[in-house]
JSON list of C-alpha atoms in Angstrom, two decimals:
[
{"chain": "A", "resi": 603, "resn": "MET", "atom": "CA", "xyz": [14.57, -26.10, 52.54]},
{"chain": "A", "resi": 604, "resn": "HIS", "atom": "CA", "xyz": [16.74, -28.95, 51.73]},
{"chain": "A", "resi": 605, "resn": "ASN", "atom": "CA", "xyz": [20.83, -28.63, 52.12]},
{"chain": "A", "resi": 606, "resn": "SER", "atom": "CA", "xyz": [22.64, -29.46, 48.89]},
{"chain": "A", "resi": 607, "resn": "ALA", "atom": "CA", "xyz": [23.72, -32.68, 49.97]},
{"chain": "A", "resi": 608, "resn": "THR", "atom": "CA", "xyz": [20.37, -33.70, 51.06]},
{"chain": "A", "resi": 609, "resn": "SER", "atom": "CA", "xyz": [18.95, -32.48, 47.64]},
{"chain": "A", "resi": 610, "resn": "ARG", "atom": "CA", "xyz": [21.86, -34.07, 45.61]},
{"chain": "A", "resi": 611, "resn": "ALA", "atom": "CA", "xyz": [21.03, -37.31, 47.18]},
{"chain": "A", "resi": 612, "resn": "THR", "atom": "CA", "xyz": [17.37, -37.09, 46.47]},
{"chain": "A", "resi": 613, "resn": "ILE", "atom": "CA", "xyz": [17.94, -36.04, 42.97]},
{"chain": "A", "resi": 614, "resn": "ARG", "atom": "CA", "xyz": [20.52, -38.82, 42.47]},
{"chain": "A", "resi": 615, "resn": "SER", "atom": "CA", "xyz": [18.05, -41.44, 43.79]},
{"chain": "A", "resi": 616, "resn": "PHE", "atom": "CA", "xyz": [15.09, -40.02, 41.76]},
{"chain": "A", "resi": 617, "resn": "ALA", "atom": "CA", "xyz": [17.31, -39.95, 38.64]},
{"chain": "A", "resi": 618, "resn": "LEU", "atom": "CA", "xyz": [18.42, -43.65, 39.20]},
{"chain": "A", "resi": 619, "resn": "SER", "atom": "CA", "xyz": [14.99, -44.74, 39.52]},
{"chain": "A", "resi": 620, "resn": "LEU", "atom": "CA", "xyz": [14.02, -43.82, 36.02]},
{"chain": "A", "resi": 621, "resn": "PRO", "atom": "CA", "xyz": [13.93, -46.74, 33.36]},
{"chain": "A", "resi": 622, "resn": "GLY", "atom": "CA", "xyz": [17.34, -47.60, 31.95]},
{"chain": "A", "resi": 623, "resn": "ALA", "atom": "CA", "xyz": [19.12, -45.12, 34.09]},
{"chain": "A", "resi": 624, "resn": "VAL", "atom": "CA", "xyz": [22.84, -45.73, 35.18]},
{"chain": "A", "resi": 625, "resn": "GLU", "atom": "CA", "xyz": [25.30, -43.63, 37.11]},
{"chain": "A", "resi": 626, "resn": "GLU", "atom": "CA", "xyz": [28.77, -43.06, 35.54]},
{"chain": "A", "resi": 627, "resn": "PHE", "atom": "CA", "xyz": [31.93, -41.13, 36.61]},
{"chain": "A", "resi": 628, "resn": "PRO", "atom": "CA", "xyz": [33.42, -39.99, 33.51]},
{"chain": "A", "resi": 629, "resn": "TRP", "atom": "CA", "xyz": [35.57, -37.30, 35.03]},
{"chain": "A", "resi": 630, "resn": "GLY", "atom": "CA", "xyz": [36.88, -39.05, 38.30]},
{"chain": "A", "resi": 631, "resn": "ASP", "atom": "CA", "xyz": [34.55, -38.09, 41.15]},
{"chain": "A", "resi": 632, "resn": "SER", "atom": "CA", "xyz": [32.24, -36.09, 39.04]},
{"chain": "A", "resi": 633, "resn": "ALA", "atom": "CA", "xyz": [28.77, -38.20, 38.64]},
{"chain": "A", "resi": 634, "resn": "VAL", "atom": "CA", "xyz": [26.48, -38.30, 35.71]},
{"chain": "A", "resi": 635, "resn": "VAL", "atom": "CA", "xyz": [23.32, -40.13, 35.16]},
{"chain": "A", "resi": 636, "resn": "LYS", "atom": "CA", "xyz": [22.66, -41.76, 31.46]},
{"chain": "A", "resi": 637, "resn": "VAL", "atom": "CA", "xyz": [20.09, -43.49, 29.63]},
{"chain": "A", "resi": 638, "resn": "ASN", "atom": "CA", "xyz": [20.97, -45.24, 26.40]},
{"chain": "A", "resi": 639, "resn": "LYS", "atom": "CA", "xyz": [24.54, -43.92, 26.88]},
{"chain": "A", "resi": 640, "resn": "LYS", "atom": "CA", "xyz": [23.14, -40.34, 26.69]},
{"chain": "A", "resi": 641, "resn": "ILE", "atom": "CA", "xyz": [23.89, -37.97, 29.83]},
{"chain": "A", "resi": 642, "resn": "PHE", "atom": "CA", "xyz": [20.41, -36.54, 31.24]},
{"chain": "A", "resi": 643, "resn": "VAL", "atom": "CA", "xyz": [21.75, -35.07, 34.39]},
{"chain": "A", "resi": 644, "resn": "PHE", "atom": "CA", "xyz": [25.25, -33.89, 35.58]},
{"chain": "A", "resi": 645, "resn": "LEU", "atom": "CA", "xyz": [25.36, -34.23, 39.46]},
{"chain": "A", "resi": 646, "resn": "GLY", "atom": "CA", "xyz": [29.00, -33.11, 40.02]},
{"chain": "A", "resi": 647, "resn": "THR", "atom": "CA", "xyz": [31.01, -34.35, 42.83]},
{"chain": "A", "resi": 648, "resn": "GLU", "atom": "CA", "xyz": [29.61, -35.44, 46.02]},
{"chain": "A", "resi": 649, "resn": "GLY", "atom": "CA", "xyz": [30.28, -33.10, 49.01]},
{"chain": "A", "resi": 650, "resn": "ASP", "atom": "CA", "xyz": [31.31, -30.21, 46.75]},
{"chain": "A", "resi": 651, "resn": "GLU", "atom": "CA", "xyz": [30.09, -27.51, 48.84]},
{"chain": "A", "resi": 652, "resn": "GLU", "atom": "CA", "xyz": [31.56, -24.72, 46.79]},
{"chain": "A", "resi": 653, "resn": "THR", "atom": "CA", "xyz": [29.42, -25.20, 43.73]},
{"chain": "A", "resi": 654, "resn": "PRO", "atom": "CA", "xyz": [27.02, -27.83, 44.50]},
{"chain": "A", "resi": 655, "resn": "GLY", "atom": "CA", "xyz": [24.52, -27.98, 41.53]},
{"chain": "A", "resi": 656, "resn": "MET", "atom": "CA", "xyz": [23.15, -30.11, 38.71]},
{"chain": "A", "resi": 657, "resn": "THR", "atom": "CA", "xyz": [22.88, -29.55, 35.15]},
{"chain": "A", "resi": 658, "resn": "VAL", "atom": "CA", "xyz": [20.06, -30.66, 33.05]},
{"chain": "A", "resi": 659, "resn": "LYS", "atom": "CA", "xyz": [18.82, -30.41, 29.32]},
{"chain": "A", "resi": 660, "resn": "LEU", "atom": "CA", "xyz": [15.51, -28.40, 29.19]},
{"chain": "A", "resi": 661, "resn": "THR", "atom": "CA", "xyz": [14.35, -27.99, 25.50]},
{"chain": "A", "resi": 662, "resn": "ASP", "atom": "CA", "xyz": [10.94, -26.74, 26.48]},
{"chain": "A", "resi": 663, "resn": "ASP", "atom": "CA", "xyz": [11.09, -22.78, 26.18]},
{"chain": "A", "resi": 664, "resn": "GLU", "atom": "CA", "xyz": [8.78, -22.33, 29.13]},
{"chain": "A", "resi": 665, "resn": "ILE", "atom": "CA", "xyz": [10.51, -24.92, 31.54]},
{"chain": "A", "resi": 666, "resn": "HIS", "atom": "CA", "xyz": [13.95, -23.75, 30.26]},
{"chain": "A", "resi": 667, "resn": "GLY", "atom": "CA", "xyz": [13.03, -20.05, 31.21]},
{"chain": "A", "resi": 668, "resn": "HIS", "atom": "CA", "xyz": [11.61, -21.20, 34.59]},
{"chain": "A", "resi": 669, "resn": "ALA", "atom": "CA", "xyz": [14.96, -23.13, 35.37]},
{"chain": "A", "resi": 670, "resn": "LEU", "atom": "CA", "xyz": [17.01, -19.89, 34.30]},
{"chain": "A", "resi": 671, "resn": "ALA", "atom": "CA", "xyz": [14.82, -17.68, 36.79]},
{"chain": "A", "resi": 672, "resn": "VAL", "atom": "CA", "xyz": [16.30, -19.62, 39.76]},
{"chain": "A", "resi": 673, "resn": "PRO", "atom": "CA", "xyz": [18.81, -17.52, 41.65]},
{"chain": "A", "resi": 674, "resn": "GLY", "atom": "CA", "xyz": [22.34, -18.55, 40.46]},
{"chain": "A", "resi": 675, "resn": "ALA", "atom": "CA", "xyz": [21.14, -20.70, 37.53]},
{"chain": "A", "resi": 676, "resn": "GLU", "atom": "CA", "xyz": [22.77, -20.14, 34.00]},
{"chain": "A", "resi": 677, "resn": "PRO", "atom": "CA", "xyz": [23.05, -21.70, 30.63]},
{"chain": "A", "resi": 678, "resn": "THR", "atom": "CA", "xyz": [25.86, -24.51, 30.94]},
{"chain": "A", "resi": 679, "resn": "GLY", "atom": "CA", "xyz": [29.10, -23.57, 29.64]},
{"chain": "A", "resi": 680, "resn": "TYR", "atom": "CA", "xyz": [31.27, -25.76, 27.30]},
{"chain": "A", "resi": 681, "resn": "GLY", "atom": "CA", "xyz": [29.05, -25.07, 24.44]},
{"chain": "A", "resi": 682, "resn": "LEU", "atom": "CA", "xyz": [25.84, -26.85, 25.95]},
{"chain": "A", "resi": 683, "resn": "GLY", "atom": "CA", "xyz": [24.00, -23.62, 26.71]},
{"chain": "A", "resi": 684, "resn": "PRO", "atom": "CA", "xyz": [22.68, -23.13, 23.32]},
{"chain": "A", "resi": 685, "resn": "HIS", "atom": "CA", "xyz": [21.40, -26.72, 23.20]},
{"chain": "A", "resi": 686, "resn": "GLY", "atom": "CA", "xyz": [19.14, -26.35, 26.07]},
{"chain": "A", "resi": 687, "resn": "TRP", "atom": "CA", "xyz": [21.55, -27.35, 29.05]},
{"chain": "A", "resi": 688, "resn": "VAL", "atom": "CA", "xyz": [21.02, -25.32, 32.35]},
{"chain": "A", "resi": 689, "resn": "SER", "atom": "CA", "xyz": [23.11, -25.55, 35.38]},
{"chain": "A", "resi": 690, "resn": "VAL", "atom": "CA", "xyz": [20.92, -24.93, 38.57]},
{"chain": "A", "resi": 691, "resn": "PRO", "atom": "CA", "xyz": [22.46, -24.56, 42.19]},
{"chain": "A", "resi": 692, "resn": "LEU", "atom": "CA", "xyz": [21.32, -26.77, 44.94]},
{"chain": "A", "resi": 693, "resn": "HIS", "atom": "CA", "xyz": [22.18, -24.23, 47.53]},
{"chain": "A", "resi": 694, "resn": "GLY", "atom": "CA", "xyz": [20.72, -20.93, 48.77]},
{"chain": "A", "resi": 695, "resn": "GLU", "atom": "CA", "xyz": [17.23, -19.90, 47.69]},
{"chain": "A", "resi": 696, "resn": "GLY", "atom": "CA", "xyz": [17.13, -22.29, 44.88]},
{"chain": "A", "resi": 697, "resn": "ALA", "atom": "CA", "xyz": [14.12, -24.32, 43.67]},
{"chain": "A", "resi": 698, "resn": "PRO", "atom": "CA", "xyz": [12.57, -26.96, 45.63]},
{"chain": "A", "resi": 699, "resn": "VAL", "atom": "CA", "xyz": [13.90, -30.55, 45.38]},
{"chain": "A", "resi": 700, "resn": "GLU", "atom": "CA", "xyz": [10.49, -31.60, 43.91]},
{"chain": "A", "resi": 701, "resn": "LEU", "atom": "CA", "xyz": [10.83, -29.20, 41.03]},
{"chain": "A", "resi": 702, "resn": "LEU", "atom": "CA", "xyz": [14.49, -30.00, 40.47]},
{"chain": "A", "resi": 703, "resn": "CYS", "atom": "CA", "xyz": [13.48, -33.79, 40.09]},
{"chain": "A", "resi": 704, "resn": "ASP", "atom": "CA", "xyz": [10.51, -32.77, 37.58]},
{"chain": "A", "resi": 705, "resn": "TRP", "atom": "CA", "xyz": [13.42, -31.10, 35.69]},
{"chain": "A", "resi": 706, "resn": "VAL", "atom": "CA", "xyz": [15.46, -34.20, 35.95]},
{"chain": "A", "resi": 707, "resn": "GLU", "atom": "CA", "xyz": [12.43, -36.09, 34.47]},
{"chain": "A", "resi": 708, "resn": "GLU", "atom": "CA", "xyz": [11.98, -33.62, 31.64]},
{"chain": "A", "resi": 709, "resn": "SER", "atom": "CA", "xyz": [15.60, -33.97, 30.78]},
{"chain": "A", "resi": 710, "resn": "TYR", "atom": "CA", "xyz": [15.31, -37.79, 30.87]},
{"chain": "A", "resi": 711, "resn": "ARG", "atom": "CA", "xyz": [12.42, -37.49, 28.64]},
{"chain": "A", "resi": 712, "resn": "THR", "atom": "CA", "xyz": [14.38, -35.48, 26.07]},
{"chain": "A", "resi": 713, "resn": "VAL", "atom": "CA", "xyz": [17.32, -37.93, 25.56]},
{"chain": "A", "resi": 714, "resn": "ALA", "atom": "CA", "xyz": [15.72, -41.25, 26.54]},
{"chain": "A", "resi": 715, "resn": "PRO", "atom": "CA", "xyz": [14.33, -43.75, 23.86]},
{"chain": "A", "resi": 716, "resn": "LYS", "atom": "CA", "xyz": [10.57, -43.70, 23.16]},
{"chain": "A", "resi": 717, "resn": "ARG", "atom": "CA", "xyz": [10.07, -47.23, 24.56]},
{"chain": "A", "resi": 718, "resn": "LEU", "atom": "CA", "xyz": [11.63, -46.25, 28.00]},
{"chain": "A", "resi": 719, "resn": "VAL", "atom": "CA", "xyz": [9.65, -43.09, 28.11]},
{"chain": "A", "resi": 720, "resn": "ALA", "atom": "CA", "xyz": [6.50, -45.27, 27.55]},
{"chain": "A", "resi": 721, "resn": "GLU", "atom": "CA", "xyz": [7.67, -47.53, 30.45]},
{"chain": "A", "resi": 722, "resn": "LEU", "atom": "CA", "xyz": [7.99, -44.49, 32.73]},
{"chain": "A", "resi": 723, "resn": "ASP", "atom": "CA", "xyz": [4.53, -43.14, 31.52]},
{"chain": "A", "resi": 724, "resn": "ALA", "atom": "CA", "xyz": [2.99, -46.59, 32.41]},
{"chain": "A", "resi": 725, "resn": "ARG", "atom": "CA", "xyz": [4.13, -46.36, 36.07]},
{"chain": "A", "resi": 726, "resn": "PRO", "atom": "CA", "xyz": [1.59, -45.45, 38.71]},
{"chain": "A", "resi": 727, "resn": "SER", "atom": "CA", "xyz": [3.09, -42.21, 39.73]},
{"chain": "A", "resi": 728, "resn": "ASN", "atom": "CA", "xyz": [6.57, -40.46, 39.93]},
{"chain": "A", "resi": 729, "resn": "THR", "atom": "CA", "xyz": [6.53, -38.92, 43.20]},
{"chain": "A", "resi": 730, "resn": "VAL", "atom": "CA", "xyz": [9.78, -37.85, 45.02]},
{"chain": "A", "resi": 731, "resn": "THR", "atom": "CA", "xyz": [10.03, -39.26, 48.54]}
]
């Protein structure tokens, strides 16, 4: 089991490896990763041990339900939950980091332009290291 800081670093690195992905800090220390000016993952604040987690947009019902089944996961607040956004904790008995990265990729595919998704699909493989 990864600790939340290791999981966050792995997820951040994976998210930034996706075509056209950029990291921004729209709320001070709180990080997001965007593609084409659209957020696909909220990473929160590095070192936030109180509420370490990530938020992703999962519009596929089966994947969305799977994410919500993770202990501590919940629909995202601020009116984002009804649009498929899920907040998933990175501590405790949560999902393995590989699965979290799969969800980051799913969120990316939801918001990224088709040409960047095609670029991602053309890559040899998307494995988490």
